[in-house]
PDB file of C-alpha atoms in Angstrom:
ATOM      1  CA  ALA N 232      54.057  18.561 -46.348  1.00  0.00           C
ATOM      2  CA  ALA N 233      53.606  18.846 -42.623  1.00  0.00           C
ATOM      3  CA  ARG N 234      51.548  21.999 -43.102  1.00  0.00           C
ATOM      4  CA  GLY N 235      49.296  20.257 -45.683  1.00  0.00           C
ATOM      5  CA  GLN N 236      48.802  17.278 -43.449  1.00  0.00           C
ATOM      6  CA  HIS N 237      47.913  19.535 -40.514  1.00  0.00           C
ATOM      7  CA  SER N 238      45.561  21.552 -42.708  1.00  0.00           C
ATOM      8  CA  GLY N 239      43.834  18.392 -43.886  1.00  0.00           C
ATOM      9  CA  LYS N 240      43.276  17.232 -40.347  1.00  0.00           C
ATOM     10  CA  GLY N 241      41.819  20.628 -39.433  1.00  0.00           C
ATOM     11  CA  THR N 242      39.402  20.493 -42.330  1.00  0.00           C
ATOM     12  CA  ARG N 243      38.209  17.021 -41.373  1.00  0.00           C
ATOM     13  CA  CYS N 244      37.657  18.148 -37.737  1.00  0.00           C
ATOM     14  CA  GLU N 245      35.646  21.154 -38.881  1.00  0.00           C
ATOM     15  CA  ARG N 246      33.502  18.971 -41.144  1.00  0.00           C
ATOM     16  CA  LYS N 247      32.817  16.599 -38.235  1.00  0.00           C
ATOM     17  CA  ARG N 248      31.842  19.467 -35.942  1.00  0.00           C
ATOM     18  CA  ARG N 249      29.526  20.934 -38.570  1.00  0.00           C
ATOM     19  CA  SER N 250      28.003  17.514 -39.203  1.00  0.00           C
ATOM     20  CA  ALA N 251      27.406  16.956 -35.467  1.00  0.00           C
ATOM     21  CA  THR N 252      25.947  20.445 -35.104  1.00  0.00           C
ATOM     22  CA  ASP N 253      23.620  19.882 -38.036  1.00  0.00           C
ATOM     23  CA  MET N 254      22.563  16.494 -36.663  1.00  0.00           C
ATOM     24  CA  PHE N 255      21.765  17.871 -33.183  1.00  0.00           C
ATOM     25  CA  GLY N 256      20.016  20.831 -34.758  1.00  0.00           C
ATOM     26  CA  GLN N 257      17.827  18.585 -36.888  1.00  0.00           C
ATOM     27  CA  ARG N 258      17.030  16.405 -33.889  1.00  0.00           C
ATOM     28  CA  ALA N 259      16.128  19.380 -31.745  1.00  0.00           C
ATOM     29  CA  ARG N 260      13.919  20.805 -34.474  1.00  0.00           C
ATOM     30  CA  ALA N 261      12.220  17.434 -34.928  1.00  0.00           C
ATOM     31  CA  GLN N 262      11.572  17.116 -31.190  1.00  0.00           C
ATOM     32  CA  ALA N 263      10.218  20.660 -30.993  1.00  0.00           C
ATOM     33  CA  SER N 264       7.952  20.013 -33.975  1.00  0.00           C
ATOM     34  CA  ALA N 265       6.698  16.745 -32.460  1.00  0.00           C
ATOM     35  CA  LEU N 266       6.044  18.387 -29.102  1.00  0.00           C
ATOM     36  CA  THR N 267       4.150  21.204 -30.772  1.00  0.00           C
ATOM     37  CA  SER N 268       1.969  18.776 -32.689  1.00  0.00           C
ATOM     38  CA  ILE N 269       1.267  16.745 -29.522  1.00  0.00           C
ATOM     39  CA  ILE N 270       0.222  19.775 -27.542  1.00  0.00           C
ATOM     40  CA  GLY N 271      -1.844  21.069 -30.431  1.00  0.00           C
ATOM     41  CA  SER N 272      -3.689  17.842 -31.156  1.00  0.00           C
ATOM     42  CA  GLY N 273      -4.062  16.544 -27.598  1.00  0.00           C
ATOM     43  CA  ARG N 274      -4.320  12.976 -28.879  1.00  0.00           C
ATOM     44  CA  ASN N 275      -0.940  11.674 -27.727  1.00  0.00           C
ATOM     45  CA  ALA N 276      -0.164  14.083 -24.947  1.00  0.00           C
ATOM     46  CA  SER N 277       2.242  13.184 -22.169  1.00  0.00           C
ATOM     47  CA  PRO N 278       0.704  11.974 -18.859  1.00  0.00           C
ATOM     48  CA  SER N 279       1.078  15.365 -17.184  1.00  0.00           C
ATOM     49  CA  PHE N 280      -0.667  17.184 -20.040  1.00  0.00           C
ATOM     50  CA  ALA N 281      -3.354  14.488 -20.226  1.00  0.00           C
ATOM     51  CA  PHE N 282      -3.961  14.625 -16.464  1.00  0.00           C
ATOM     52  CA  ARG N 283      -4.382  18.370 -16.479  1.00  0.00           C
ATOM     53  CA  GLY N 284      -6.666  18.140 -19.489  1.00  0.00           C
ATOM     54  CA  ASN N 285      -8.864  15.447 -17.920  1.00  0.00           C
ATOM     55  CA  ARG N 286      -9.106  17.351 -14.663  1.00  0.00           C
ATOM     56  CA  ALA N 287     -10.225  20.467 -16.509  1.00  0.00           C
ATOM     57  CA  LYS N 288     -12.831  18.414 -18.392  1.00  0.00           C
ATOM     58  CA  ARG N 289     -14.205  16.965 -15.151  1.00  0.00           C
ATOM     59  CA  ARG N 290     -14.540  20.416 -13.651  1.00  0.00           C
ATOM     60  CA  ALA N 291     -16.305  21.649 -16.755  1.00  0.00           C
ATOM     61  CA  ASN N 292     -18.675  18.665 -16.716  1.00  0.00           C
ATOM     62  CA  LYS N 293     -19.578  19.279 -13.059  1.00  0.00           C
ATOM     63  CA  THR N 294     -20.238  22.915 -13.782  1.00  0.00           C
ATOM     64  CA  ILE N 295     -22.428  22.049 -16.746  1.00  0.00           C
ATOM     65  CA  GLU N 296     -24.335  19.409 -14.761  1.00  0.00           C
ATOM     66  CA  ALA N 297     -24.921  21.853 -11.921  1.00  0.00           C
ATOM     67  CA  ARG N 298     -26.257  24.399 -14.394  1.00  0.00           C
ATOM     68  CA  ILE N 299     -28.432  21.864 -16.174  1.00  0.00           C
ATOM     69  CA  ARG N 300     -29.842  20.340 -12.947  1.00  0.00           C
ATOM     70  CA  PRO N 301     -29.781  23.113 -10.378  1.00  0.00           C
ATOM     71  CA  GLY N 302     -32.433  21.504  -8.166  1.00  0.00           C
ATOM     72  CA  ARG N 303     -30.705  18.179  -7.574  1.00  0.00           C
ATOM     73  CA  GLN N 304     -28.205  19.370  -4.980  1.00  0.00           C
ATOM     74  CA  ALA N 305     -30.875  21.278  -3.093  1.00  0.00           C
ATOM     75  CA  GLU N 306     -33.069  18.174  -3.153  1.00  0.00           C
ATOM     76  CA  GLN N 307     -30.263  16.051  -1.715  1.00  0.00           C
ATOM     77  CA  ARG N 308     -29.627  18.605   1.022  1.00  0.00           C
ATOM     78  CA  ARG N 309     -33.314  18.602   1.970  1.00  0.00           C
ATOM     79  CA  PHE N 310     -33.316  14.796   2.101  1.00  0.00           C
ATOM     80  CA  ARG N 311     -30.253  14.725   4.375  1.00  0.00           C
ATOM     81  CA  MET N 312     -31.719  17.386   6.644  1.00  0.00           C
ATOM     82  CA  GLU N 313     -34.996  15.477   6.936  1.00  0.00           C
ATOM     83  CA  ARG N 314     -33.151  12.257   7.855  1.00  0.00           C
ATOM     84  CA  GLU N 315     -31.065  14.099  10.421  1.00  0.00           C
ATOM     85  CA  LYS N 316     -34.194  15.648  11.964  1.00  0.00           C
ATOM     86  CA  GLU N 317     -35.830  12.213  12.144  1.00  0.00           C
ATOM     87  CA  SER N 318     -32.752  10.740  13.841  1.00  0.00           C
ATOM     88  CA  ILE N 319     -32.575  13.588  16.335  1.00  0.00           C
ATOM     89  CA  GLY N 320     -36.281  13.140  17.087  1.00  0.00           C
ATOM     90  CA  ILE N 321     -35.839   9.413  17.800  1.00  0.00           C
ATOM     91  CA  TYR N 322     -32.828   9.978  20.060  1.00  0.00           C
ATOM     92  CA  GLU N 323     -34.663  12.657  22.039  1.00  0.00           C
ATOM     93  CA  TYR N 324     -37.685  10.373  22.384  1.00  0.00           C
ATOM     94  CA  LEU N 325     -35.524   7.480  23.599  1.00  0.00           C
ATOM     95  CA  GLU N 326     -34.075   9.719  26.276  1.00  0.00           C
ATOM     96  CA  THR N 327     -37.553  10.579  27.533  1.00  0.00           C
ATOM     97  CA  ILE N 328     -38.293   6.883  28.169  1.00  0.00           C
ATOM     98  CA  GLY N 329     -35.068   6.253  30.045  1.00  0.00           C
ATOM     99  CA  VAL N 330     -32.549   5.226  27.366  1.00  0.00           C
ATOM    100  CA  ALA N 331     -29.159   6.703  28.233  1.00  0.00           C
ATOM    101  CA  LYS N 332     -27.737   9.143  25.725  1.00  0.00           C
ATOM    102  CA  SER N 333     -24.510   7.118  25.567  1.00  0.00           C
ATOM    103  CA  ALA N 334     -26.483   4.004  24.551  1.00  0.00           C
ATOM    104  CA  ALA N 335     -28.909   5.612  22.072  1.00  0.00           C
ATOM    105  CA  LEU N 336     -26.703   5.148  19.001  1.00  0.00           C
ATOM    106  CA  ARG N 337     -26.074   1.462  19.764  1.00  0.00           C
ATOM    107  CA  VAL N 338     -29.764   0.870  20.421  1.00  0.00           C
ATOM    108  CA  MET N 339     -30.822   2.469  17.140  1.00  0.00           C
ATOM    109  CA  SER N 340     -28.143   0.662  15.142  1.00  0.00           C
ATOM    110  CA  GLN N 341     -29.218  -2.777  16.392  1.00  0.00           C
ATOM    111  CA  ALA N 342     -32.914  -1.959  16.123  1.00  0.00           C
ATOM    112  CA  THR N 343     -32.526  -0.720  12.544  1.00  0.00           C
ATOM    113  CA  MET N 344     -30.776  -3.923  11.439  1.00  0.00           C
ATOM    114  CA  GLN N 345     -33.482  -6.001  13.119  1.00  0.00           C
ATOM    115  CA  PHE N 346     -36.206  -3.902  11.488  1.00  0.00           C
ATOM    116  CA  GLU N 347     -34.769  -4.556   8.032  1.00  0.00           C
ATOM    117  CA  ALA N 348     -34.509  -8.294   8.734  1.00  0.00           C
ATOM    118  CA  GLU N 349     -38.072  -8.439  10.077  1.00  0.00           C
ATOM    119  CA  ARG N 350     -39.601  -6.571   7.147  1.00  0.00           C
ATOM    120  CA  THR N 351     -37.638  -8.614   4.610  1.00  0.00           C
ATOM    121  CA  LYS N 352     -38.963 -11.803   6.211  1.00  0.00           C
ATOM    122  CA  MET N 353     -42.475 -10.381   5.898  1.00  0.00           C
ATOM    123  CA  GLY N 354     -41.892  -9.921   2.154  1.00  0.00           C
ATOM    124  CA  MET N 355     -41.701  -6.127   2.240  1.00  0.00           C
ATOM    125  CA  LYS N 356     -39.398  -4.106   0.022  1.00  0.00           C
ATOM    126  CA  LEU N 357     -37.067  -1.760   1.864  1.00  0.00           C
ATOM    127  CA  ASP N 358     -37.845   1.380  -0.086  1.00  0.00           C
ATOM    128  CA  GLY N 359     -39.003   4.829   0.898  1.00  0.00           C
ATOM    129  CA  SER N 360     -42.472   3.560   1.864  1.00  0.00           C
ATOM    130  CA  VAL N 361     -41.059   1.250   4.569  1.00  0.00           C
ATOM    131  CA  LYS N 362     -38.663   2.894   6.988  1.00  0.00           C
ATOM    132  CA  PHE N 363     -37.692   2.677  10.612  1.00  0.00           C
ATOM    133  CA  ASP N 364     -38.653   5.974  12.202  1.00  0.00           C
ATOM    134  CA  GLU N 365     -39.990   7.485  15.402  1.00  0.00           C
ATOM    135  CA  LYS N 366     -43.522   6.367  14.543  1.00  0.00           C
ATOM    136  CA  GLU N 367     -42.481   2.707  14.568  1.00  0.00           C
ATOM    137  CA  VAL N 368     -40.595   3.135  17.842  1.00  0.00           C
ATOM    138  CA  ARG N 369     -43.576   4.797  19.520  1.00  0.00           C
ATOM    139  CA  LYS N 370     -45.880   1.925  18.510  1.00  0.00           C
ATOM    140  CA  VAL N 371     -43.720  -0.595  20.347  1.00  0.00           C
ATOM    141  CA  VAL N 372     -43.177   1.611  23.402  1.00  0.00           C
ATOM    142  CA  GLU N 373     -46.879   2.371  23.772  1.00  0.00           C
ATOM    143  CA  PHE N 374     -47.729  -1.318  23.452  1.00  0.00           C
ATOM    144  CA  LEU N 375     -45.234  -2.292  26.159  1.00  0.00           C
ATOM    145  CA  GLN N 376     -46.584   0.433  28.425  1.00  0.00           C
ATOM    146  CA  SER N 377     -50.117  -0.880  27.884  1.00  0.00           C
ATOM    147  CA  ARG N 378     -48.903  -4.303  29.008  1.00  0.00           C
ATOM    148  CA  ASP N 379     -47.834  -3.117  32.454  1.00  0.00           C
ATOM    149  CA  ILE N 380     -44.158  -2.582  31.654  1.00  0.00           C
ATOM    150  CA  ARG N 381     -43.195   0.007  34.256  1.00  0.00           C
ATOM    151  CA  GLU N 382     -42.042   3.300  32.746  1.00  0.00           C
ATOM    152  CA  GLN N 383     -38.946   3.434  34.939  1.00  0.00           C
ATOM    153  CA  ALA N 384     -37.958  -0.049  33.712  1.00  0.00           C
ATOM    154  CA  LEU N 385     -38.719   0.592  30.045  1.00  0.00           C
ATOM    155  CA  GLY N 386     -35.423   2.281  29.188  1.00  0.00           C
ATOM    156  CA  GLU N 387     -33.397  -0.488  30.822  1.00  0.00           C
ATOM    157  CA  LEU N 388     -35.393  -3.136  28.953  1.00  0.00           C
ATOM    158  CA  ILE N 389     -34.758  -1.446  25.602  1.00  0.00           C
ATOM    159  CA  MET N 390     -31.033  -0.972  26.282  1.00  0.00           C
ATOM    160  CA  ASN N 391     -30.735  -4.681  27.155  1.00  0.00           C
ATOM    161  CA  PHE N 392     -32.821  -5.845  24.174  1.00  0.00           C
ATOM    162  CA  PRO N 393     -32.866  -3.157  21.394  1.00  0.00           C
ATOM    163  CA  SER N 394     -34.356  -5.540  18.835  1.00  0.00           C
ATOM    164  CA  VAL N 395     -37.779  -5.240  20.459  1.00  0.00           C
ATOM    165  CA  LEU N 396     -38.155  -1.765  18.937  1.00  0.00           C
ATOM    166  CA  ALA N 397     -38.152  -3.369  15.482  1.00  0.00           C
ATOM    167  CA  TYR N 398     -40.879  -5.941  16.157  1.00  0.00           C
ATOM    168  CA  ASP N 399     -44.256  -5.466  14.538  1.00  0.00           C
ATOM    169  CA  VAL N 400     -46.902  -5.018  17.218  1.00  0.00           C
ATOM    170  CA  GLU N 401     -49.808  -6.648  15.358  1.00  0.00           C
ATOM    171  CA  THR N 402     -47.993  -9.695  13.975  1.00  0.00           C
ATOM    172  CA  ARG N 403     -45.426 -10.430  16.669  1.00  0.00           C
ATOM    173  CA  LEU N 404     -45.805  -8.789  20.071  1.00  0.00           C
ATOM    174  CA  GLU N 405     -49.574  -9.041  20.487  1.00  0.00           C
ATOM    175  CA  PRO N 406     -49.692 -12.729  19.455  1.00  0.00           C
ATOM    176  CA  LEU N 407     -46.914 -13.496  21.961  1.00  0.00           C
ATOM    177  CA  PHE N 408     -48.771 -11.960  24.914  1.00  0.00           C
ATOM    178  CA  MET N 409     -52.043 -13.605  23.850  1.00  0.00           C
ATOM    179  CA  TYR N 410     -50.415 -17.030  23.582  1.00  0.00           C
ATOM    180  CA  VAL N 411     -48.777 -16.717  26.986  1.00  0.00           C
ATOM    181  CA  GLU N 412     -52.059 -15.701  28.618  1.00  0.00           C
ATOM    182  CA  LYS N 413     -54.388 -18.184  26.880  1.00  0.00           C
ATOM    183  CA  GLU N 414     -52.167 -21.226  26.356  1.00  0.00           C
ATOM    184  CA  LEU N 415     -49.806 -21.006  29.318  1.00  0.00           C
ATOM    185  CA  GLY N 416     -52.154 -19.399  31.810  1.00  0.00           C
ATOM    186  CA  ILE N 417     -49.760 -16.580  32.699  1.00  0.00           C
ATOM    187  CA  THR N 418     -51.456 -13.259  33.291  1.00  0.00           C
ATOM    188  CA  GLY N 419     -50.246 -10.202  31.413  1.00  0.00           C
ATOM    189  CA  THR N 420     -48.996  -8.615  34.634  1.00  0.00           C
ATOM    190  CA  GLU N 421     -46.979 -11.708  35.563  1.00  0.00           C
ATOM    191  CA  PHE N 422     -45.471 -11.954  32.088  1.00  0.00           C
ATOM    192  CA  ALA N 423     -44.605  -8.255  32.160  1.00  0.00           C
ATOM    193  CA  LYS N 424     -42.643  -8.815  35.380  1.00  0.00           C
ATOM    194  CA  GLU N 425     -40.775 -11.724  33.819  1.00  0.00           C
ATOM    195  CA  VAL N 426     -40.043  -9.692  30.695  1.00  0.00           C
ATOM    196  CA  GLN N 427     -38.521  -6.922  32.784  1.00  0.00           C
ATOM    197  CA  ARG N 428     -36.190  -9.487  34.356  1.00  0.00           C
ATOM    198  CA  ARG N 429     -35.481 -11.302  31.093  1.00  0.00           C
ATOM    199  CA  PRO N 430     -36.132  -8.991  28.070  1.00  0.00           C
ATOM    200  CA  SER N 431     -35.016 -11.724  25.656  1.00  0.00           C
ATOM    201  CA  LEU N 432     -38.397 -13.421  26.260  1.00  0.00           C
ATOM    202  CA  LEU N 433     -39.831 -10.832  23.880  1.00  0.00           C
ATOM    203  CA  GLY N 434     -37.786 -12.415  21.095  1.00  0.00           C
ATOM    204  CA  LEU N 435     -39.972 -15.539  21.144  1.00  0.00           C
ATOM    205  CA  ARG N 436     -42.454 -16.098  18.328  1.00  0.00           C
ATOM    206  CA  ALA N 437     -45.795 -17.471  19.450  1.00  0.00           C
ATOM    207  CA  ASP N 438     -46.551 -19.271  16.197  1.00  0.00           C
ATOM    208  CA  GLU N 439     -43.093 -20.732  15.695  1.00  0.00           C
ATOM    209  CA  ASN N 440     -40.505 -21.523  18.365  1.00  0.00           C
ATOM    210  CA  LEU N 441     -42.631 -21.020  21.503  1.00  0.00           C
ATOM    211  CA  ALA N 442     -45.514 -23.286  20.444  1.00  0.00           C
ATOM    212  CA  LYS N 443     -43.047 -25.948  19.263  1.00  0.00           C
ATOM    213  CA  MET N 444     -41.124 -25.883  22.551  1.00  0.00           C
ATOM    214  CA  VAL N 445     -44.319 -26.173  24.580  1.00  0.00           C
ATOM    215  CA  GLY N 446     -45.511 -29.086  22.469  1.00  0.00           C
ATOM    216  CA  TYR N 447     -42.181 -30.885  22.790  1.00  0.00           C
ATOM    217  CA  LEU N 448     -41.962 -30.442  26.569  1.00  0.00           C
ATOM    218  CA  GLU N 449     -45.537 -31.671  27.051  1.00  0.00           C
ATOM    219  CA  SER N 450     -44.819 -34.678  24.831  1.00  0.00           C
ATOM    220  CA  THR N 451     -42.027 -35.696  27.205  1.00  0.00           C
ATOM    221  CA  GLY N 452     -44.459 -35.784  30.153  1.00  0.00           C
ATOM    222  CA  SER N 453     -43.890 -32.320  31.595  1.00  0.00           C
ATOM    223  CA  THR N 454     -46.871 -30.692  33.247  1.00  0.00           C
ATOM    224  CA  ARG N 455     -48.048 -27.233  32.219  1.00  0.00           C
ATOM    225  CA  GLU N 456     -46.553 -25.762  35.410  1.00  0.00           C
ATOM    226  CA  GLU N 457     -43.203 -27.399  34.669  1.00  0.00           C
ATOM    227  CA  VAL N 458     -43.309 -26.102  31.096  1.00  0.00           C
ATOM    228  CA  VAL N 459     -43.940 -22.551  32.259  1.00  0.00           C
ATOM    229  CA  GLU N 460     -41.180 -22.751  34.862  1.00  0.00           C
ATOM    230  CA  TYR N 461     -38.747 -24.095  32.288  1.00  0.00           C
ATOM    231  CA  LEU N 462     -39.549 -21.393  29.710  1.00  0.00           C
ATOM    232  CA  ILE N 463     -39.365 -18.547  32.209  1.00  0.00           C
ATOM    233  CA  LYS N 464     -36.123 -19.615  33.862  1.00  0.00           C
ATOM    234  CA  THR N 465     -34.114 -20.959  30.936  1.00  0.00           C
ATOM    235  CA  LEU N 466     -34.956 -18.856  27.858  1.00  0.00           C
TER     236      LEU N 466
END
């Protein structure tokens, strides 16, 4: 009886082991089959497989785009080189008029922002046809030189007031000098001396703030001489 009982227990243990083995085997086969189908279809791939697949697709797309549009990269390189040449040309020109090399980048940064603000106020679109380049800088410099701004003082003036490089000669700087000479009786040479001492005077607009200030001061009883003295010493 004891032998039969022991034999029965052994049989049950063997059946359990076989059942467990079959169950794990079925599970393993199911997992392997599922993994194979995932890899094959690519629709429900794991993150690592999906990442590698997407990266390969991006590389392929870039290669195809480069083959389809071979001239685009060369065009962009030419554009960058042209801009760099323009920048180098402006910096070299600024040095020739006395702007320190250490201040050139700051000067151009401030002048460029002012140029964009000025042209936007004038209703211009900031596209390829309107740009701040060496030609614009030379216009302002040559105008200031024609107005008796001493060459040795020009660089210092520009470093102290970079925005002047962005002003339009015809619509802003010329009208300012004309107003000062005709309405205030200050000669161009005298105003040039004052500008060298106080470069911010060039930021005045003849048709806006300057004319309004003169009118207000005269309305309070100030004489023309007092008005001129006030504007020169306080602005």
